[in-house]
Amino acid sequence: VACALATRHPRSEVIAVDNLRRRGSELNLPRLRVAGVRFEHADVRDPVDLDAMGPVDAIVECSAEPSALAGRDGSTSYVVDSNLGGAHHCLELARRYHAAFVFLSTSRVYPVATQRALQLEERETRFELAAEQPVAGASEHGIAEDFPLDGARTLYGATKLAAELLVSEYRDAYGVSATVNRCGVIAGPWQMGRVDQGVFSHWVLAHHFGRPLTYIGFGGTGKQVRDLLHVDDVVDLVELQLLDRDHWDGFTANVSGGRDCSLSLVETTSICQELTGNEVEIGADPTTRPGDVPVYLGDCSRLFEHTSWRPTRGARRVLADIHSWVADNEEALAAAL
Ligand SMILES: NC(=O)c1ccc[n+]([C@@H]2O[C@H](COP(=O)([O-])OP(=O)(O)OC[C@H]3O[C@@H](n4cnc5c(N)ncnc54)[C@H](O)[C@@H]3O)[C@@H](O)[C@H]2O)c1
């Protein structure tokens, strides 16, 4: 996001704030430099770090511990302090400077058990959502914003939803102009994929480097489905939101690839094989991990009524772009990931 905004708006100063916690995130530093982005090695958990930023007129809050398994087997402090405390500190910065605020939230705000109770149809390569569903806000097009919010949703989802609530309070109490994007899977080059987050990069990386993979959960057949959105489509949307703040102020919506831009793991495998020419060993672990859901598709009707923005890069393009990035940066990625 920072690189694209700096390149497209060379007269604006763009600052990227990151504590480089994510393995591989340091590989972004030369790109930021080339794009003319000022990099601040800072931690959103510490308000003093953010104080040093100076005046800003817009904040895109996309720092996070983004794993759905975060806090599961150990301390919960990092995920809570970064995702909720960090958002709070960024909102304080927005309040101080009357800066516009774009928050990258997540489809993980929707509760797990309710999603697992949705009616599925099993097809040859994937699960599909049935047209008739037992709850409001769900259909074959996916989950809409009126999906019930009662129930547990992982610490990741809970901290992001709690941060959404804070965003709404800061709008109301302090007039912070704010937009919330509830993103499904975002994917593309420079996502440092790992087994618990960034699954599409993880899959391409494994195929490229010939590393084994596992279909985990839901019987181990690899039929679980996610929609995906190319990072450049996200960038286009964020740019629109920053350029027309009044239109987007107070708006919360799903931002997703939807059914048209979705893949199961089995389908992802087949595209990865074509792109890389490699077949890797894929094991099966039928046990479903806590917090996992068999299908996530975002119903973006609310968003599409609000804007003419549409995702323009399909699922295959996302994987092809990830593959080109991996091939072009093979040595650095092999060492870092
Ligand atoms: N990738 C997705 O599928 C997806 C989906 C929905 C929402 N999101 C949201 O989009 C944003 C970006 O996600 P991503 O997939 O690029 O994840 P990412 O892990 O690649 O990026 C998050 C960045 O935040 C940094 N970070 C973590 N803790 C920090 C802290 N305390 N202070 C400063 N920096 C910190 C990490 O080093 C990393 O570079 C996140 O807010 C995430 O919740 C992502």
Coordinates of C-alpha atoms and ligand atoms in Angstrom, one line a residue:
V1 CA 0.0 0.0 0.0
A2 CA 2.8 2.4 1.0
C3 CA 4.8 1.7 -2.2
A4 CA 1.8 2.2 -4.4
L5 CA 0.6 5.4 -2.8
A6 CA 4.1 6.9 -2.9
T7 CA 4.5 6.0 -6.5
R8 CA 1.1 7.3 -7.5
H9 CA 1.3 10.5 -5.4
P10 CA 4.9 11.6 -5.5
R11 CA 4.1 15.0 -4.0
S12 CA 2.7 13.4 -0.8
E13 CA 5.0 12.1 1.9
V14 CA 4.2 8.5 2.7
I15 CA 5.5 6.9 5.9
A16 CA 5.5 3.1 6.5
V17 CA 5.4 2.1 10.1
D18 CA 6.4 -1.5 10.9
N19 CA 8.2 -3.3 13.8
L20 CA 9.4 -6.0 11.3
R21 CA 7.9 -8.7 13.5
R22 CA 6.7 -10.7 10.5
R23 CA 9.4 -12.9 9.2
G24 CA 10.5 -11.7 5.7
S25 CA 9.0 -8.2 6.2
E26 CA 12.5 -6.8 6.2
L27 CA 12.7 -7.7 2.5
N28 CA 10.3 -4.8 2.0
L29 CA 12.8 -2.2 3.1
P30 CA 14.7 -1.7 -0.2
R31 CA 11.3 -1.5 -2.1
L32 CA 10.1 1.2 0.3
R33 CA 13.4 3.1 -0.3
V34 CA 13.1 2.9 -4.0
A35 CA 9.4 4.1 -3.9
G36 CA 10.4 7.1 -1.8
V37 CA 8.6 5.9 1.3
R38 CA 9.9 7.1 4.7
F39 CA 10.3 4.0 6.9
E40 CA 9.8 4.2 10.6
H41 CA 10.8 1.1 12.6
A42 CA 8.2 1.6 15.2
D43 CA 5.7 -0.5 17.2
V44 CA 2.0 0.4 17.3
R45 CA 1.8 -1.0 20.8
D46 CA 3.9 1.9 22.1
P47 CA 2.1 5.3 21.8
V48 CA 5.5 7.0 22.2
D49 CA 6.7 5.5 19.0
L50 CA 3.6 6.9 17.2
D51 CA 4.1 10.3 18.8
A52 CA 7.4 10.6 17.0
M53 CA 5.6 10.4 13.7
G54 CA 4.6 14.1 13.6
P55 CA 1.6 15.5 11.8
V56 CA -0.2 13.1 9.4
D57 CA -3.3 13.7 7.4
A58 CA -4.3 10.1 6.8
I59 CA -3.6 6.7 8.4
V60 CA -4.1 3.3 6.8
E61 CA -4.1 0.9 9.8
C62 CA -2.9 -2.4 8.5
S63 CA -0.5 -3.5 11.1
A64 CA -1.5 -6.7 12.9
E65 CA -0.8 -10.1 14.2
P66 CA -3.1 -11.6 11.5
S67 CA -3.0 -15.3 12.4
A68 CA -6.4 -17.0 13.3
L69 CA -4.3 -19.2 15.6
A70 CA -2.7 -16.3 17.4
G71 CA -2.6 -16.6 21.2
R72 CA -3.9 -20.2 21.0
D73 CA -0.9 -22.0 22.5
G74 CA 0.7 -19.3 24.6
S75 CA 0.5 -15.7 25.6
T76 CA -2.3 -13.6 24.2
S77 CA -0.6 -10.3 24.9
Y78 CA 0.9 -9.8 21.5
V79 CA -2.3 -10.2 19.5
V80 CA -4.4 -8.1 21.8
D81 CA -1.8 -5.4 22.3
S82 CA -1.0 -5.1 18.6
N83 CA -4.4 -5.5 17.1
L84 CA -6.5 -3.7 19.6
G85 CA -4.0 -1.5 21.5
G86 CA -2.2 -0.7 18.3
A87 CA -5.5 0.4 16.6
H88 CA -6.3 2.5 19.7
H89 CA -2.9 4.3 19.4
C90 CA -3.4 4.9 15.7
L91 CA -6.8 6.3 16.4
E92 CA -5.3 8.6 19.0
L93 CA -2.9 9.8 16.3
A94 CA -5.8 10.4 13.9
R95 CA -7.7 12.3 16.6
R96 CA -4.7 14.5 17.3
Y97 CA -4.2 15.5 13.7
H98 CA -7.7 15.2 12.4
A99 CA -6.4 12.6 10.1
A100 CA -8.6 10.3 8.0
F101 CA -8.5 6.7 9.1
V102 CA -8.8 3.6 6.9
F103 CA -8.9 0.4 8.9
L104 CA -8.2 -3.0 7.4
S105 CA -10.4 -5.3 9.3
T106 CA -11.2 -8.9 8.5
S107 CA -13.9 -11.4 7.6
R108 CA -12.8 -13.1 10.8
V109 CA -15.1 -10.8 12.7
Y110 CA -17.9 -13.2 11.8
P111 CA -18.3 -16.0 14.4
V112 CA -16.9 -19.4 13.7
A113 CA -19.7 -21.7 14.9
T114 CA -22.3 -19.9 12.9
Q115 CA -20.2 -20.2 9.8
R116 CA -19.6 -23.9 10.4
A117 CA -23.3 -24.4 10.7
L118 CA -23.9 -23.1 7.1
Q119 CA -25.3 -25.6 4.5
L120 CA -22.6 -26.8 2.1
E121 CA -22.7 -28.8 -1.1
E122 CA -19.7 -31.0 -1.8
R123 CA -18.5 -30.8 -5.4
E124 CA -15.6 -32.5 -7.1
T125 CA -13.0 -29.9 -6.2
R126 CA -14.6 -27.7 -3.6
F127 CA -17.3 -27.1 -1.0
E128 CA -20.0 -24.6 -2.2
L129 CA -22.4 -22.6 0.0
A130 CA -26.0 -23.8 -0.6
A131 CA -28.5 -21.2 -1.8
E132 CA -30.8 -21.8 1.3
Q133 CA -29.1 -21.0 4.6
P134 CA -30.3 -21.2 8.2
V135 CA -29.2 -17.7 9.2
A136 CA -29.7 -14.1 8.0
G137 CA -26.8 -12.6 6.0
A138 CA -25.7 -15.9 4.4
S139 CA -26.4 -17.1 0.8
E140 CA -24.6 -18.8 -2.0
H141 CA -23.0 -15.4 -2.6
G142 CA -21.3 -15.6 0.8
I143 CA -21.6 -13.7 4.1
A144 CA -23.1 -10.2 4.2
E145 CA -22.7 -7.6 7.0
D146 CA -26.0 -8.6 8.6
F147 CA -24.6 -12.0 9.5
P148 CA -25.2 -12.5 13.3
L149 CA -22.2 -11.4 15.3
D150 CA -22.9 -13.4 18.5
G151 CA -20.4 -16.1 19.2
A152 CA -16.6 -16.6 19.4
R153 CA -14.5 -15.7 16.4
T154 CA -10.8 -16.3 17.4
L155 CA -8.7 -13.8 19.2
Y156 CA -7.6 -12.4 15.9
G157 CA -11.2 -11.8 14.9
A158 CA -12.2 -10.5 18.3
T159 CA -9.4 -8.0 18.5
K160 CA -10.2 -6.7 15.0
L161 CA -14.0 -6.4 15.8
A162 CA -13.1 -4.6 19.1
A163 CA -11.0 -2.2 17.1
E164 CA -13.9 -1.6 14.7
L165 CA -16.0 -0.6 17.7
L166 CA -13.3 1.8 18.8
V167 CA -13.2 3.3 15.2
S168 CA -16.9 3.9 15.5
E169 CA -16.5 5.6 18.9
Y170 CA -13.7 7.8 17.6
R171 CA -15.9 9.0 14.7
D172 CA -18.7 9.8 17.1
A173 CA -16.8 11.4 19.9
Y174 CA -13.9 13.1 18.1
G175 CA -15.1 13.4 14.5
V176 CA -12.4 11.1 13.1
S177 CA -13.3 10.4 9.5
A178 CA -13.1 6.6 9.2
T179 CA -13.7 3.7 6.9
V180 CA -13.6 0.0 7.8
N181 CA -12.8 -2.6 5.1
R182 CA -13.7 -6.1 6.3
C183 CA -11.3 -8.0 4.0
G184 CA -11.5 -11.7 3.1
V185 CA -8.2 -13.2 2.0
I186 CA -5.8 -10.6 0.6
A187 CA -3.0 -12.2 -1.5
G188 CA -0.3 -11.2 -3.9
P189 CA 3.4 -10.6 -4.2
W190 CA 5.4 -9.7 -1.1
Q191 CA 3.1 -11.5 1.3
M192 CA 5.4 -13.6 3.4
G193 CA 3.1 -16.6 3.4
R194 CA 3.3 -19.1 6.2
V195 CA 1.2 -22.1 7.1
D196 CA -1.2 -20.2 9.4
Q197 CA -1.5 -17.0 7.4
G198 CA -1.1 -16.1 3.8
V199 CA -2.1 -19.5 2.5
F200 CA -1.9 -18.7 -1.2
S201 CA 1.7 -17.4 -1.0
H202 CA 2.5 -20.4 1.2
W203 CA 1.1 -22.7 -1.5
V204 CA 3.0 -21.1 -4.3
L205 CA 6.3 -21.0 -2.3
A206 CA 6.0 -24.6 -1.4
H207 CA 5.5 -25.6 -5.0
H208 CA 8.3 -23.4 -6.2
F209 CA 10.8 -24.7 -3.7
G210 CA 9.5 -28.3 -3.7
R211 CA 8.4 -28.4 -0.1
P212 CA 5.7 -30.7 1.2
L213 CA 2.2 -29.5 2.1
T214 CA -0.8 -30.8 4.0
Y215 CA -4.5 -30.4 3.5
I216 CA -5.5 -29.7 7.1
G217 CA -9.1 -30.0 8.4
F218 CA -12.5 -30.7 7.0
G219 CA -11.7 -34.3 6.3
G220 CA -8.3 -33.5 4.8
T221 CA -9.6 -33.4 1.2
G222 CA -8.5 -29.9 0.4
K223 CA -12.0 -28.7 -0.6
Q224 CA -12.1 -25.8 1.8
V225 CA -12.6 -22.5 -0.1
R226 CA -11.6 -18.9 0.4
D227 CA -12.2 -15.9 -1.8
L228 CA -9.1 -13.9 -2.5
L229 CA -8.4 -10.3 -3.5
H230 CA -5.2 -9.2 -5.3
V231 CA -3.3 -6.7 -3.1
D232 CA -3.3 -4.2 -6.0
D233 CA -7.1 -4.3 -6.0
V234 CA -7.0 -3.5 -2.3
V235 CA -4.6 -0.6 -3.1
D236 CA -7.0 0.8 -5.7
L237 CA -9.8 0.8 -3.2
V238 CA -7.7 2.3 -0.4
E239 CA -6.6 5.1 -2.7
L240 CA -10.2 5.9 -3.6
Q241 CA -11.1 6.0 0.0
L242 CA -8.3 8.4 0.8
L243 CA -9.1 10.6 -2.2
D244 CA -12.8 10.9 -1.3
R245 CA -13.0 10.8 2.4
D246 CA -16.5 12.3 2.8
H247 CA -18.0 9.6 0.6
W248 CA -16.4 6.9 2.7
D249 CA -16.7 8.3 6.2
G250 CA -18.6 6.0 8.5
F251 CA -18.7 3.2 5.9
T252 CA -18.1 -0.4 6.9
A253 CA -18.3 -3.2 4.4
N254 CA -17.0 -6.6 3.2
V255 CA -14.1 -6.3 0.8
S256 CA -13.6 -9.6 -0.9
G257 CA -13.0 -11.4 -4.1
G258 CA -16.4 -13.2 -3.7
R259 CA -17.4 -16.4 -5.4
D260 CA -16.0 -15.3 -8.8
C261 CA -12.5 -15.0 -7.3
S262 CA -12.3 -17.9 -5.0
L263 CA -10.3 -21.2 -4.8
S264 CA -10.2 -24.4 -2.9
L265 CA -6.9 -25.8 -1.9
V266 CA -7.2 -28.6 -4.5
E267 CA -7.8 -26.0 -7.2
T268 CA -4.9 -23.9 -5.9
T269 CA -2.7 -27.0 -6.1
S270 CA -3.6 -27.6 -9.7
I271 CA -2.8 -23.9 -10.7
C272 CA 0.4 -24.0 -8.7
Q273 CA 1.5 -27.2 -10.6
E274 CA 0.8 -25.5 -13.9
L275 CA 2.7 -22.3 -12.9
T276 CA 5.7 -24.0 -11.4
G277 CA 5.9 -27.3 -13.3
N278 CA 6.3 -29.0 -9.9
E279 CA 4.2 -31.5 -8.0
V280 CA 4.8 -31.7 -4.3
E281 CA 3.9 -34.2 -1.8
I282 CA 0.6 -33.3 -0.1
G283 CA -0.5 -35.0 3.1
A284 CA -3.9 -35.1 4.6
D285 CA -4.8 -34.2 8.2
P286 CA -8.5 -34.6 8.7
T287 CA -8.6 -32.8 12.0
T288 CA -10.1 -29.3 11.7
R289 CA -8.1 -26.6 13.5
P290 CA -9.7 -24.3 16.0
G291 CA -11.2 -21.3 14.4
D292 CA -11.1 -22.7 10.9
V293 CA -14.1 -22.5 8.6
P294 CA -14.8 -24.7 5.5
V295 CA -15.8 -21.8 3.2
Y296 CA -15.5 -18.1 3.4
L297 CA -16.9 -16.0 0.6
G298 CA -17.7 -12.3 1.2
D299 CA -20.9 -10.9 -0.2
C300 CA -19.9 -7.5 -1.3
S301 CA -23.3 -6.1 -2.3
R302 CA -23.1 -3.3 0.2
L303 CA -19.7 -2.2 -1.1
F304 CA -20.8 -2.5 -4.8
E305 CA -23.8 -0.2 -4.1
H306 CA -21.4 2.4 -2.7
T307 CA -18.7 2.4 -5.3
S308 CA -18.0 1.5 -8.9
W309 CA -14.7 -0.1 -7.7
R310 CA -14.6 -3.8 -8.5
P311 CA -11.8 -6.4 -8.2
T312 CA -10.2 -6.7 -11.6
R313 CA -7.5 -9.3 -11.0
G314 CA -8.8 -12.9 -10.9
A315 CA -7.6 -15.8 -8.8
R316 CA -5.2 -17.2 -11.4
R317 CA -3.6 -13.8 -11.9
V318 CA -3.1 -13.6 -8.1
L319 CA -1.2 -16.9 -8.1
A320 CA 0.7 -16.0 -11.3
D321 CA 1.9 -12.7 -9.8
I322 CA 2.9 -14.4 -6.6
H323 CA 4.8 -17.0 -8.7
S324 CA 6.7 -14.3 -10.7
W325 CA 7.6 -12.6 -7.4
V326 CA 8.9 -15.8 -5.9
A327 CA 10.9 -16.6 -9.1
D328 CA 12.4 -13.1 -9.2
N329 CA 13.4 -13.2 -5.5
E330 CA 14.2 -16.8 -5.1
E331 CA 17.4 -16.5 -3.1
A332 CA 16.2 -13.9 -0.6
L333 CA 12.9 -15.7 -0.1
A334 CA 14.6 -19.1 0.4
A335 CA 16.7 -17.6 3.1
A336 CA 14.0 -15.6 4.8
L337 CA 11.0 -18.0 4.7
Ligands
LIG1 N1 -3.9 -11.0 4.3 C1 -5.1 -11.2 4.5 O1 -5.7 -12.2 4.0 C2 -5.9 -10.3 5.3 C3 -7.3 -10.5 5.4 C4 -8.1 -9.6 6.1 C5 -7.5 -8.5 6.8 N2 -6.2 -8.4 6.8 C6 -5.6 -7.3 7.5 O2 -4.7 -6.6 6.6 C7 -3.6 -6.1 7.3 C8 -2.3 -6.5 6.7 O3 -2.3 -8.0 6.7 P1 -1.2 -8.8 6.0 O4 -1.8 -10.0 5.5 O5 -0.5 -7.9 5.1 O6 -0.3 -9.2 7.2 P2 1.3 -9.0 7.5 O7 1.6 -9.8 8.7 O8 2.0 -9.3 6.2 O9 1.4 -7.4 7.7 C9 1.2 -6.9 9.0 C10 2.5 -6.1 9.3 O10 2.3 -5.6 10.6 C11 3.6 -5.6 11.2 N3 3.3 -5.6 12.7 C12 2.9 -6.6 13.5 N4 2.8 -6.2 14.7 C13 3.2 -4.9 14.7 C14 3.3 -3.9 15.8 N5 3.0 -4.2 17.0 N6 3.8 -2.7 15.4 C15 4.1 -2.4 14.1 N7 4.0 -3.3 13.1 C16 3.5 -4.5 13.4 C17 4.2 -6.9 10.8 O11 5.6 -6.9 10.9 C18 3.7 -7.0 9.3 O12 4.7 -6.4 8.4 C19 -3.8 -6.5 8.8 O13 -4.4 -5.5 9.5 C20 -4.7 -7.7 8.7 O14 -5.5 -7.8 9.8 C21 -5.4 -9.2 6.0

